[in-house]
PDB file of C-alpha atoms in Angstrom:
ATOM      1  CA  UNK A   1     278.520 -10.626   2.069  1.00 44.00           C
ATOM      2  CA  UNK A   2     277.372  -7.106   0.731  1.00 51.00           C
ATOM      3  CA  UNK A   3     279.464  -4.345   0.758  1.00 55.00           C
ATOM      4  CA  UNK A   4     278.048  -1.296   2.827  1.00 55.00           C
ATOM      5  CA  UNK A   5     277.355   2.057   0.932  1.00 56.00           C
ATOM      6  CA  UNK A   6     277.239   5.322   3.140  1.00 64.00           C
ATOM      7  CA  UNK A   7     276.759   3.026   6.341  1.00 66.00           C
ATOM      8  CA  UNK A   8     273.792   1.186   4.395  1.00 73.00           C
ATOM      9  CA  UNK A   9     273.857  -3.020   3.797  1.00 81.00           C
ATOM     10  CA  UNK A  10     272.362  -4.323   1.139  1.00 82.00           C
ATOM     11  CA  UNK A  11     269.512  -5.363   3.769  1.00 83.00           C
ATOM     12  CA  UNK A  12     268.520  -2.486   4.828  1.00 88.00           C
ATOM     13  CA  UNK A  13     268.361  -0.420   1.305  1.00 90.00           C
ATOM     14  CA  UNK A  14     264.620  -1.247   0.556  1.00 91.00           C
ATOM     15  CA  UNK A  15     263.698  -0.396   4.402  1.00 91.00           C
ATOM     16  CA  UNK A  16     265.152   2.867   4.338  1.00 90.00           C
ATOM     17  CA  UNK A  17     264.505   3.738   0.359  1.00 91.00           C
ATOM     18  CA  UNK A  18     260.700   3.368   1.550  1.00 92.00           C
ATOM     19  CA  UNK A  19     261.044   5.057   4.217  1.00 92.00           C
ATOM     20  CA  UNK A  20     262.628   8.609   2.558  1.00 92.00           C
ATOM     21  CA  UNK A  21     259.898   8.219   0.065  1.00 91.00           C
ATOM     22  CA  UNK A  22     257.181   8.252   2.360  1.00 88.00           C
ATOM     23  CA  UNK A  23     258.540  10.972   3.975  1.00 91.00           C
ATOM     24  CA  UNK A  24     259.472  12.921   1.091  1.00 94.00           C
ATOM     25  CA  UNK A  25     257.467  16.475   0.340  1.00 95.00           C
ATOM     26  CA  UNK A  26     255.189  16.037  -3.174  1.00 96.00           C
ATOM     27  CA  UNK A  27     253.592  18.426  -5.901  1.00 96.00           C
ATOM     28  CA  UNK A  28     250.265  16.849  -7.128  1.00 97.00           C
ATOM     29  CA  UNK A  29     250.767  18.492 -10.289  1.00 96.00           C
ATOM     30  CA  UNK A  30     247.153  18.031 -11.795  1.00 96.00           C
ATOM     31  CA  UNK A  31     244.542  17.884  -9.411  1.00 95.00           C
ATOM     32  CA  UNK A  32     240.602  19.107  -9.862  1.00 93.00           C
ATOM     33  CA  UNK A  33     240.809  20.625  -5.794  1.00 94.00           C
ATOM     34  CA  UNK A  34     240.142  24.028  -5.077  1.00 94.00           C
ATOM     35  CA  UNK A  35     241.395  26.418  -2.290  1.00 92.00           C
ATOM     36  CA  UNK A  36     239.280  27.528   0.441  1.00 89.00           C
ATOM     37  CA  UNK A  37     238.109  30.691  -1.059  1.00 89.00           C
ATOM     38  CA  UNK A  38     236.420  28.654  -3.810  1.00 93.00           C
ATOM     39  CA  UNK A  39     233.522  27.751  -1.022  1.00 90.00           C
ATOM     40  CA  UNK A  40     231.283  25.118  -2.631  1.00 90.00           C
ATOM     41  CA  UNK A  41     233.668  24.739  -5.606  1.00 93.00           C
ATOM     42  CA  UNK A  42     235.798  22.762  -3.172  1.00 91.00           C
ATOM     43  CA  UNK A  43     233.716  19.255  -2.909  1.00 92.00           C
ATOM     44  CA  UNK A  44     234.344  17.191   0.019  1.00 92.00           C
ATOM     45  CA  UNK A  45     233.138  14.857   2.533  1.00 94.00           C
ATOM     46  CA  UNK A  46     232.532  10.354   2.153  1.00 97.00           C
ATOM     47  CA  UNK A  47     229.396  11.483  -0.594  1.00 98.00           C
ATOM     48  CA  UNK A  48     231.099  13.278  -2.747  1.00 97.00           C
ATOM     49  CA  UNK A  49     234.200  11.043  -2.797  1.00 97.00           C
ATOM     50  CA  UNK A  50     231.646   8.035  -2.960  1.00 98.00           C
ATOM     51  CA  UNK A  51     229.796   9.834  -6.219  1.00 98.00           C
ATOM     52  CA  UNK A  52     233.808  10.425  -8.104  1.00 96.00           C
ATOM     53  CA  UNK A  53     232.310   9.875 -11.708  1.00 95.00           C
ATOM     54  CA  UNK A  54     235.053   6.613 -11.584  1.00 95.00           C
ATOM     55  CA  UNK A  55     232.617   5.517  -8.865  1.00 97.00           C
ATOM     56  CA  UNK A  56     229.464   6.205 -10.963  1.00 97.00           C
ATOM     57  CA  UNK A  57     230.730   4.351 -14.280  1.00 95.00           C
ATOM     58  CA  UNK A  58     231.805   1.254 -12.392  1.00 97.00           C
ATOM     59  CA  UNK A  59     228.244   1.583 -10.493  1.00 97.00           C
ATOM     60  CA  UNK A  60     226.409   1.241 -13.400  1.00 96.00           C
ATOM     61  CA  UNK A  61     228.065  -2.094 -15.135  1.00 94.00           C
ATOM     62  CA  UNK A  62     226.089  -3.867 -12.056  1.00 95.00           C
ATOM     63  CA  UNK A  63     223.053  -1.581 -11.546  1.00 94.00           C
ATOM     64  CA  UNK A  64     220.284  -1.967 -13.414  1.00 94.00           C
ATOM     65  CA  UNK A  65     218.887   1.499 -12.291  1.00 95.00           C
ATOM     66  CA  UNK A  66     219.402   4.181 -15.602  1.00 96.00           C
ATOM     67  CA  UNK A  67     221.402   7.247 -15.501  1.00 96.00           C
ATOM     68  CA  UNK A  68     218.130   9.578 -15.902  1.00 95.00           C
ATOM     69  CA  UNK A  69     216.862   8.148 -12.856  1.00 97.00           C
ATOM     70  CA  UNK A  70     220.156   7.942 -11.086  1.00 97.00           C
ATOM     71  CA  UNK A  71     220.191  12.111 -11.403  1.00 97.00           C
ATOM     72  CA  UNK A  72     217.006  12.353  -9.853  1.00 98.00           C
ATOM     73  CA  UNK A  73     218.113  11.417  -6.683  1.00 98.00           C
ATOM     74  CA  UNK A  74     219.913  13.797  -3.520  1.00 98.00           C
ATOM     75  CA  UNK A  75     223.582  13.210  -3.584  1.00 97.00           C
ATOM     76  CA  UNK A  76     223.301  11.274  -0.137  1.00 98.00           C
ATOM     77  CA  UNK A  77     220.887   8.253  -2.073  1.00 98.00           C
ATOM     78  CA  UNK A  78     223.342   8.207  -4.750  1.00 98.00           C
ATOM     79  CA  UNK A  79     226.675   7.581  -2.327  1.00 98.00           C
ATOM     80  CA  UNK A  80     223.955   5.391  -0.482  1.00 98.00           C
ATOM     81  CA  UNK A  81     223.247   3.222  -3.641  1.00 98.00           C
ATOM     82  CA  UNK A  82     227.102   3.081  -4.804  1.00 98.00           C
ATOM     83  CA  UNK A  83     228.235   1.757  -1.458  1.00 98.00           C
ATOM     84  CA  UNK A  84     226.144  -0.883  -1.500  1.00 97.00           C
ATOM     85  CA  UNK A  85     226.697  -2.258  -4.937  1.00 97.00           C
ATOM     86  CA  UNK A  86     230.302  -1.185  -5.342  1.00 98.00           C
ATOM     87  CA  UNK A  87     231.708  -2.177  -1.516  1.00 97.00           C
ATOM     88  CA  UNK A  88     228.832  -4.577   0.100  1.00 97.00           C
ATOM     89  CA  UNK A  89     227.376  -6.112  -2.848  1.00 97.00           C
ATOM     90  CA  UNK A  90     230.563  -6.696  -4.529  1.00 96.00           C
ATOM     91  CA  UNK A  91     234.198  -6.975  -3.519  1.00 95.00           C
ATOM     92  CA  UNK A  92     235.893  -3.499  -3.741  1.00 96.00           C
ATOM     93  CA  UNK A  93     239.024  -4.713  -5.830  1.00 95.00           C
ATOM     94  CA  UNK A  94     239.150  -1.576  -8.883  1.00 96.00           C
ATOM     95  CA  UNK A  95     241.684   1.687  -8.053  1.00 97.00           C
ATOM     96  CA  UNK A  96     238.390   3.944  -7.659  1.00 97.00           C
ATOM     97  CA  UNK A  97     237.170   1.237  -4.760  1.00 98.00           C
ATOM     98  CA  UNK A  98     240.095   0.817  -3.306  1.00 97.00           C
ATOM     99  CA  UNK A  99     241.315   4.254  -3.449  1.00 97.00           C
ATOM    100  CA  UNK A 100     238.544   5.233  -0.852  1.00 97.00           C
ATOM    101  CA  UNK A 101     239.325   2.484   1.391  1.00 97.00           C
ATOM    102  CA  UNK A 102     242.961   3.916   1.567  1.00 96.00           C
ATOM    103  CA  UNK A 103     241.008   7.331   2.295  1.00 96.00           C
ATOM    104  CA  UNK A 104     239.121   5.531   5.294  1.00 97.00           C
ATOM    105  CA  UNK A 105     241.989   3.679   6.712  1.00 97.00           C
ATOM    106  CA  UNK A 106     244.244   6.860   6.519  1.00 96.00           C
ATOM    107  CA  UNK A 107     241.679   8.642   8.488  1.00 96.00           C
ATOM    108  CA  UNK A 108     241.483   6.032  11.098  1.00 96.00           C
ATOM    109  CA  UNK A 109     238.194   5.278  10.436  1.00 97.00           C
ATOM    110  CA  UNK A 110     236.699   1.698  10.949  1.00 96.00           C
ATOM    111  CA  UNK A 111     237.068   0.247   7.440  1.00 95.00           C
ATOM    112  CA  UNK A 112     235.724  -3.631   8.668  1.00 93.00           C
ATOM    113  CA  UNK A 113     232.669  -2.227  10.059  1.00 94.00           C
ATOM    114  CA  UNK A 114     231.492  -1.353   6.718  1.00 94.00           C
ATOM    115  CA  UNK A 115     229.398   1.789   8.813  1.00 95.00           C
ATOM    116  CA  UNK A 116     228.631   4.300   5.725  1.00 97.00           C
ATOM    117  CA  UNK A 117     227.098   6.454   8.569  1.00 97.00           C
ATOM    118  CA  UNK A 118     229.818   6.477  10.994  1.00 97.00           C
ATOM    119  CA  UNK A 119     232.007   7.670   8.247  1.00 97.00           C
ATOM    120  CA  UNK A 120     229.168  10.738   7.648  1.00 98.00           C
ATOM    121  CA  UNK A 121     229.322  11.793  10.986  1.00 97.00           C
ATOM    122  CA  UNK A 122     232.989  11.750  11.047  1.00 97.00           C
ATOM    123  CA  UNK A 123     232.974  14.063   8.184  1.00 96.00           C
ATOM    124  CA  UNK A 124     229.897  16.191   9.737  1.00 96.00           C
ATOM    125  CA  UNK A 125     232.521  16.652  12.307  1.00 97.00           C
ATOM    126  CA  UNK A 126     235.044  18.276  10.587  1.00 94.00           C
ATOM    127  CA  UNK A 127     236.075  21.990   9.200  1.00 92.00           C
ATOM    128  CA  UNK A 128     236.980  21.915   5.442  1.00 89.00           C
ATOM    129  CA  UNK A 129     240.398  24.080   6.604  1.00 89.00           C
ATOM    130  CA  UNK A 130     241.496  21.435   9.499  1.00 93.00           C
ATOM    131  CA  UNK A 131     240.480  18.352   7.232  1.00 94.00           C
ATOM    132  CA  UNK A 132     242.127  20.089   4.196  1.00 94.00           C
ATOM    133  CA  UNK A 133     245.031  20.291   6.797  1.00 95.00           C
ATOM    134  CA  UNK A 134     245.164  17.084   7.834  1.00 95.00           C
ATOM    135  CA  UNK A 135     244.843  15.374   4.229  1.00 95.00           C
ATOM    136  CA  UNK A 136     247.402  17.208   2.527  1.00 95.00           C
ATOM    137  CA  UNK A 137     250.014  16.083   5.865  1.00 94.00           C
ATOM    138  CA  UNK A 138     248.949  12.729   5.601  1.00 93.00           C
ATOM    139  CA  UNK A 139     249.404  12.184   1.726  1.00 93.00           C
ATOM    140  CA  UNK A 140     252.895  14.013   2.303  1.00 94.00           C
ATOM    141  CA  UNK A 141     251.747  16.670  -0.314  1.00 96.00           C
ATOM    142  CA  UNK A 142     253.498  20.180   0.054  1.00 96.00           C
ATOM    143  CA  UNK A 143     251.563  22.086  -2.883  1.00 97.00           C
ATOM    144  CA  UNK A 144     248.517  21.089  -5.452  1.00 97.00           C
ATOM    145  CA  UNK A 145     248.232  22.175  -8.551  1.00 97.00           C
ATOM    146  CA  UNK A 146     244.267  23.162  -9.570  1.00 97.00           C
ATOM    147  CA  UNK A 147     242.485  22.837 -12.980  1.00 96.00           C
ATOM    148  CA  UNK A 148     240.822  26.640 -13.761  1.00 97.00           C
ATOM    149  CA  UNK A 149     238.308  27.073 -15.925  1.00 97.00           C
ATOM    150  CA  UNK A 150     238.020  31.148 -16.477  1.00 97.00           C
ATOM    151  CA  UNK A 151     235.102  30.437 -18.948  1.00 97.00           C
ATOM    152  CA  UNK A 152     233.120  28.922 -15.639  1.00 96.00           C
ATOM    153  CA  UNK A 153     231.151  31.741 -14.552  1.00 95.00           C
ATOM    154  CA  UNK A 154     231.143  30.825 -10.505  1.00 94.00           C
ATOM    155  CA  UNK A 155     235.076  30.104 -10.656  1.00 95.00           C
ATOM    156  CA  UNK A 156     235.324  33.554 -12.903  1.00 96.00           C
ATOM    157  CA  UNK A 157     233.528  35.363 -10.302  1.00 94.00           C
ATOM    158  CA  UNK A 158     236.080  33.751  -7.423  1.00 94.00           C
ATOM    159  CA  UNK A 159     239.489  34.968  -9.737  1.00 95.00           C
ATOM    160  CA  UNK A 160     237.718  38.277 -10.226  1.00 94.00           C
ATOM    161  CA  UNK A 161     237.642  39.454  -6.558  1.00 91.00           C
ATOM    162  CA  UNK A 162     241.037  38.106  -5.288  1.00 82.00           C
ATOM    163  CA  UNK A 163     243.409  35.516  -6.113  1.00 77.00           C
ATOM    164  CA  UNK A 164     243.801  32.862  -3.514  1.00 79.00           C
ATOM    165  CA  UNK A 165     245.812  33.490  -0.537  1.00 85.00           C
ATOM    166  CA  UNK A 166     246.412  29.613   0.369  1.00 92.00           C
ATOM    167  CA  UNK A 167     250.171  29.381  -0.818  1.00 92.00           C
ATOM    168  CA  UNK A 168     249.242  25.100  -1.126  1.00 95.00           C
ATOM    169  CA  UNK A 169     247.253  25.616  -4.239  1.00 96.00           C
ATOM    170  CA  UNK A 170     248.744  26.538  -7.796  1.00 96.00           C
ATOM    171  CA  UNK A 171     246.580  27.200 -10.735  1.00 97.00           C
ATOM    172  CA  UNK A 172     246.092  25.923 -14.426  1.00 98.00           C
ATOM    173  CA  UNK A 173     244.435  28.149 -16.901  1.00 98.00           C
ATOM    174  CA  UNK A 174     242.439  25.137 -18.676  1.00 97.00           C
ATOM    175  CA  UNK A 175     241.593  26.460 -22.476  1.00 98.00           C
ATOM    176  CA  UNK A 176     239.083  23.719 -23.504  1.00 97.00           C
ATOM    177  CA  UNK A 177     236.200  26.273 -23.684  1.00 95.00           C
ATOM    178  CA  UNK A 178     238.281  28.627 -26.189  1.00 97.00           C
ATOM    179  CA  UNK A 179     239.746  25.909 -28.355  1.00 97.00           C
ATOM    180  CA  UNK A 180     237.434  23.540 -28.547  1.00 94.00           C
ATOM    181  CA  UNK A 181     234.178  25.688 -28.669  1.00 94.00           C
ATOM    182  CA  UNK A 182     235.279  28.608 -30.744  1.00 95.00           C
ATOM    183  CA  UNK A 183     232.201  29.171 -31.526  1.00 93.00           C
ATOM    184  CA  UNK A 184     230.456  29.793 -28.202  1.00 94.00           C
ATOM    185  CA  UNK A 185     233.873  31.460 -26.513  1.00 95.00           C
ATOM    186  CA  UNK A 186     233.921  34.775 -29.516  1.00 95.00           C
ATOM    187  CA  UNK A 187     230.695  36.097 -28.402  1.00 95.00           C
ATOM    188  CA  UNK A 188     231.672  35.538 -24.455  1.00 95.00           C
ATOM    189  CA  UNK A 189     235.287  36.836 -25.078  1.00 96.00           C
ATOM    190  CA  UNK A 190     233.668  39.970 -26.842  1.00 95.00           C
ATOM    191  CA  UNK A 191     230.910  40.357 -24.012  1.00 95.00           C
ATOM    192  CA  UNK A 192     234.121  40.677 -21.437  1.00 96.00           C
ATOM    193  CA  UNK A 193     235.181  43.252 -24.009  1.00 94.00           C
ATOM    194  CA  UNK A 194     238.120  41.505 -26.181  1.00 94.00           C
ATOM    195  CA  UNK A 195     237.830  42.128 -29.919  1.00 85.00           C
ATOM    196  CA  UNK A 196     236.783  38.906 -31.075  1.00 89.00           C
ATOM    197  CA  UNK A 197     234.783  38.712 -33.890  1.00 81.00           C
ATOM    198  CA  UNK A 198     233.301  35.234 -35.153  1.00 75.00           C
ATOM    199  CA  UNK A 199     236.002  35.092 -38.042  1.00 87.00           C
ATOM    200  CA  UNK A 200     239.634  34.605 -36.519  1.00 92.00           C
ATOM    201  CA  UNK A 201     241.244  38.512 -37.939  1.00 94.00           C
ATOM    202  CA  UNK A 202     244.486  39.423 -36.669  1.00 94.00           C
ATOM    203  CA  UNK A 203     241.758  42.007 -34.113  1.00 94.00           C
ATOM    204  CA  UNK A 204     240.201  38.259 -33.035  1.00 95.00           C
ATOM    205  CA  UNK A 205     243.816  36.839 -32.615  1.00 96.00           C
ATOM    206  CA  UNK A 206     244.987  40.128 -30.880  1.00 96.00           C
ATOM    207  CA  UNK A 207     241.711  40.056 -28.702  1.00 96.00           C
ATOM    208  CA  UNK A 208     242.523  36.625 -27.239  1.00 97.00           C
ATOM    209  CA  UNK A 209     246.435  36.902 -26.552  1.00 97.00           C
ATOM    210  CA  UNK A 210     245.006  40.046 -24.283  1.00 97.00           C
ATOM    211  CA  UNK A 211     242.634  37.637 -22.881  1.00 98.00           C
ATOM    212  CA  UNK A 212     245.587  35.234 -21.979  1.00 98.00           C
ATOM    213  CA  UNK A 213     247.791  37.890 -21.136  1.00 98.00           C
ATOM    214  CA  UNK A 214     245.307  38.928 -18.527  1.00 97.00           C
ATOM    215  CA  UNK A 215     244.351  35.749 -17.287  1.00 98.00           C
ATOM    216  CA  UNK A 216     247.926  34.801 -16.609  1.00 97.00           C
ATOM    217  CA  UNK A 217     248.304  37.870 -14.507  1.00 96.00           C
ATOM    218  CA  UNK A 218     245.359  37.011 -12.601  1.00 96.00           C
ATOM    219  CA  UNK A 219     245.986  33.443 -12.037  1.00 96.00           C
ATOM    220  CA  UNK A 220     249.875  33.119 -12.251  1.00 96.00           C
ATOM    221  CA  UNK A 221     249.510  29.821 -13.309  1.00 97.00           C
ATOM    222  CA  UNK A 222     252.055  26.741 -13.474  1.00 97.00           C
ATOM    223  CA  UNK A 223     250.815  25.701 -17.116  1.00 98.00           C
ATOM    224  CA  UNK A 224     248.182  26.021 -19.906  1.00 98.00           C
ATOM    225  CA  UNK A 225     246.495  22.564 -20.254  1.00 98.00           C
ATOM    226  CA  UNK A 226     243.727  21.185 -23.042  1.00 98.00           C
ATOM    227  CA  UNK A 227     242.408  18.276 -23.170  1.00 96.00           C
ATOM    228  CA  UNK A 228     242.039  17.023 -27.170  1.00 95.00           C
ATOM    229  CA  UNK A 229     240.069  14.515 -29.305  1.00 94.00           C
ATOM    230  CA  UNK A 230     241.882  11.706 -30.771  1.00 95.00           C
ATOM    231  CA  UNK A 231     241.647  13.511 -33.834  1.00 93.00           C
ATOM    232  CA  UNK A 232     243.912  16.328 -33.397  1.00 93.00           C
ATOM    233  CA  UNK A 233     246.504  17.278 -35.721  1.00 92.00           C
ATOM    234  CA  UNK A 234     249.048  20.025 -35.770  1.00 91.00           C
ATOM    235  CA  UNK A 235     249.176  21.634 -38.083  1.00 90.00           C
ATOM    236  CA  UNK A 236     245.479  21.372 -39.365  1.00 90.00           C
ATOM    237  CA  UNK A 237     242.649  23.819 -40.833  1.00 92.00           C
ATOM    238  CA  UNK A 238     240.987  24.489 -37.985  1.00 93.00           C
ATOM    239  CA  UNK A 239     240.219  27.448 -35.226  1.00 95.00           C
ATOM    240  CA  UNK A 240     241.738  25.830 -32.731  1.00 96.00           C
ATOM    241  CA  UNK A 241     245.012  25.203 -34.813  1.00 96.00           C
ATOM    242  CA  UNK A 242     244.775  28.502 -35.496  1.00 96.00           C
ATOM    243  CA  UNK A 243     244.306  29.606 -32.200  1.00 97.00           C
ATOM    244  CA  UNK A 244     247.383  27.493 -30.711  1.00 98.00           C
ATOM    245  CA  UNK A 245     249.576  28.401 -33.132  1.00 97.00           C
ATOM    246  CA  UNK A 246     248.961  32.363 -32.659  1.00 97.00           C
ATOM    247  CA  UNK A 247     248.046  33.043 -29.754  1.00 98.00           C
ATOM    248  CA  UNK A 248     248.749  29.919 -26.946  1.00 98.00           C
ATOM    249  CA  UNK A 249     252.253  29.173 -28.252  1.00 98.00           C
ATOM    250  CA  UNK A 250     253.704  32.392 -28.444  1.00 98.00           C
ATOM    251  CA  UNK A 251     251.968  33.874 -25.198  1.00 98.00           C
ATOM    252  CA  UNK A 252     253.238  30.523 -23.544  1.00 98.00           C
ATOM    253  CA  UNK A 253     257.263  30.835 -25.038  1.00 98.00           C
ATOM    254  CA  UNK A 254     256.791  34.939 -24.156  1.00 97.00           C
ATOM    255  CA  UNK A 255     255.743  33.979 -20.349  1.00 97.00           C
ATOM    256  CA  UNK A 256     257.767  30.652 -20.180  1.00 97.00           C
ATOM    257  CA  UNK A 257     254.790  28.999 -19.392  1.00 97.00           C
ATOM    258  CA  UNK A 258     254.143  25.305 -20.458  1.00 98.00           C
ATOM    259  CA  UNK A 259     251.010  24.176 -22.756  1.00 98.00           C
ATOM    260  CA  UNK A 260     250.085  20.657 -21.700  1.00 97.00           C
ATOM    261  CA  UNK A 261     247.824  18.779 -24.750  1.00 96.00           C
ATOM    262  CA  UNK A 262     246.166  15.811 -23.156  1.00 95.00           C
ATOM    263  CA  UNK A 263     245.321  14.111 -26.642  1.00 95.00           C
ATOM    264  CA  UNK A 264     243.155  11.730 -26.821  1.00 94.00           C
ATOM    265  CA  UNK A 265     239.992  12.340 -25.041  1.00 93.00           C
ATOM    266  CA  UNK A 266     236.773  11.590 -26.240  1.00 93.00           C
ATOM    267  CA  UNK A 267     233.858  13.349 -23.898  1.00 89.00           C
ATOM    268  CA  UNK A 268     230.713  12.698 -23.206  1.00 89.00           C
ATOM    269  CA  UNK A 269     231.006   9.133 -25.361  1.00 91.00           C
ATOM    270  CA  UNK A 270     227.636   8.602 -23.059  1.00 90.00           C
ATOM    271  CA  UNK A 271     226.286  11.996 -22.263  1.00 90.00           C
ATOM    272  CA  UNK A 272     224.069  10.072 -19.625  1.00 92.00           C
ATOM    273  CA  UNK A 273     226.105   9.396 -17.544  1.00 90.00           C
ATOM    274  CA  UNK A 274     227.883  13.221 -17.474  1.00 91.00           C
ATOM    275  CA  UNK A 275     231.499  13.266 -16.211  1.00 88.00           C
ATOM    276  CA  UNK A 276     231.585   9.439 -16.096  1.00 88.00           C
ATOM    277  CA  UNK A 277     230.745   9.481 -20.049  1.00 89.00           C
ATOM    278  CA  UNK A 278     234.140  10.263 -21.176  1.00 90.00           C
ATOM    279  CA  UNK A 279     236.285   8.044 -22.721  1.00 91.00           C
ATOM    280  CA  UNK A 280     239.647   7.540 -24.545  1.00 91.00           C
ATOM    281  CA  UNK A 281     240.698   7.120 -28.080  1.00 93.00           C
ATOM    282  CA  UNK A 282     244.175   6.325 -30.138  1.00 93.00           C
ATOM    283  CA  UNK A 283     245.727   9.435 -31.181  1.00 90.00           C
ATOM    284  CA  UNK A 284     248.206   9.576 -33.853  1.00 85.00           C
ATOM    285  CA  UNK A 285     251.021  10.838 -31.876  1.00 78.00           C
TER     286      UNK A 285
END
């Protein structure tokens, strides 16, 4: 016989451990979800979840139908085209597949009738505030943590007039642009009027911790994050070495901000296929 622990039996531990922990409040703490005042920044709706680029790679190890022509086609042929090779054609067993089934059953939609345009009119149906609403309850998620790109000249435009008022939604100042395309960020950074010069000067250097400064103030952001080639090394001879070490480290320790380095990432392996060309590598951590 068990011996009871704060009125619990050994019986009823796994019942009631699942239970708090479906119940429990979460932070999604890396998300690519916008807030409302992001308008068509914020995708949504069964074709856009159908078209996730996890969805589009695993689409194309059964179709033989090329990327180039793939593009061509409206955003409602290509969700058409995936849920018919990826959920009729073939048993939905991978996490992408299955992750939109849990979306489907969660909404109480019809999963066995396998009705691609009942789900569309479901979603035709909907506000993006309510839905936004009633998928954040449902998936027991308090706050969500964006990915912010200030180099993205739509998302720039959004920060620019007003920060968002939806409390939910924390942001990220993502830094890919500036440390991995030095090149192309110096003549941007200097258009917004930082002195930043093609060489990395103490000016350049003192151009972009103004940049961050300012950017932080804007965004008030939860982290830095960069996502890195396999290659990286710290220290190395490069800009963006350079750049981390004088300019993201010490803004980061001055604001007590994190600097997240996903390492690892190799992009656009298959430019073709866009988003769902990226890959991974083995980083010497």
């Amino acid at each position: 016989m068990g011996t009871e622990v704060h009125g619990l039996s050994p019986e009823t531990i796994p019942e009631t451990v699942t239970r708090l922990i479906n119940a429990t409040p979460v932070i999604d703490m890396h998300t690519h979800l916008f807030s409302p005042e992001f308008g068509n920044l914020g995708l949504w709706g069964i074709d856009e979840l159908l078209t996730y680029h996890y969805l589009v790679a695993e689409y194309f190890r059964y179709s033989p139908m090329t990327p180039v022509e793939f593009w061509t086609l409206p955003k409602p042929r290509q969700a058409d085209l995936i849920w018919q090779v990826l959920f009729l054609e073939n048993p939905p067993l991978s996490e992408a597949t299955r992750g939109i089934l849990t979306v489907l059953r969660s909404l109480q939609l019809d999963v066995a009738a396998h009705d691609l345009a009942a789900y569309r009119e479901f979603f035709h149906q909907q506000t993006p505030g309510d839905y936004l609403d009633r998928v954040l309850n449902l998936a027991r998620v308090k706050q969500v943590v964006m990915t912010n790109d200030p180099f993205d000249s739509s998302e720039r435009e959004v920060w620019l007039q007003s920060s968002p008022a939806d409390l939910r939604f924390k942001a990220v100042l993502r830094l890919d642009p500036l440390l991995s395309k030095w090149e192309e960020a110096a003549p941007q950074l200097s258009a917004w009027g930082y002195s930043v010069g093609g060489l990395l000067d103490p000016s350049a250097l003192s151009g972009v911790r103004r940049f961050l400064e300012e950017w932080i103030k804007r965004m008030r952001p939860v982290y830095m994050a960069v996502s890195l080639p396999p290659s990286f090394q710290f220290p190395e001879d490069s800009s963006r070495a350079t750049l981390i070490q004088e300019c993201v480290l010490p803004v980061c320790r001055e604001h007590g901000i994190p600097f997240a380095m996903m390492i690892g990432v190799r992009k656009l392996v298959n430019p073709e296929l866009r988003l769902a060309g990226d890959s991974l590598g083995v980083a010497d951590v």
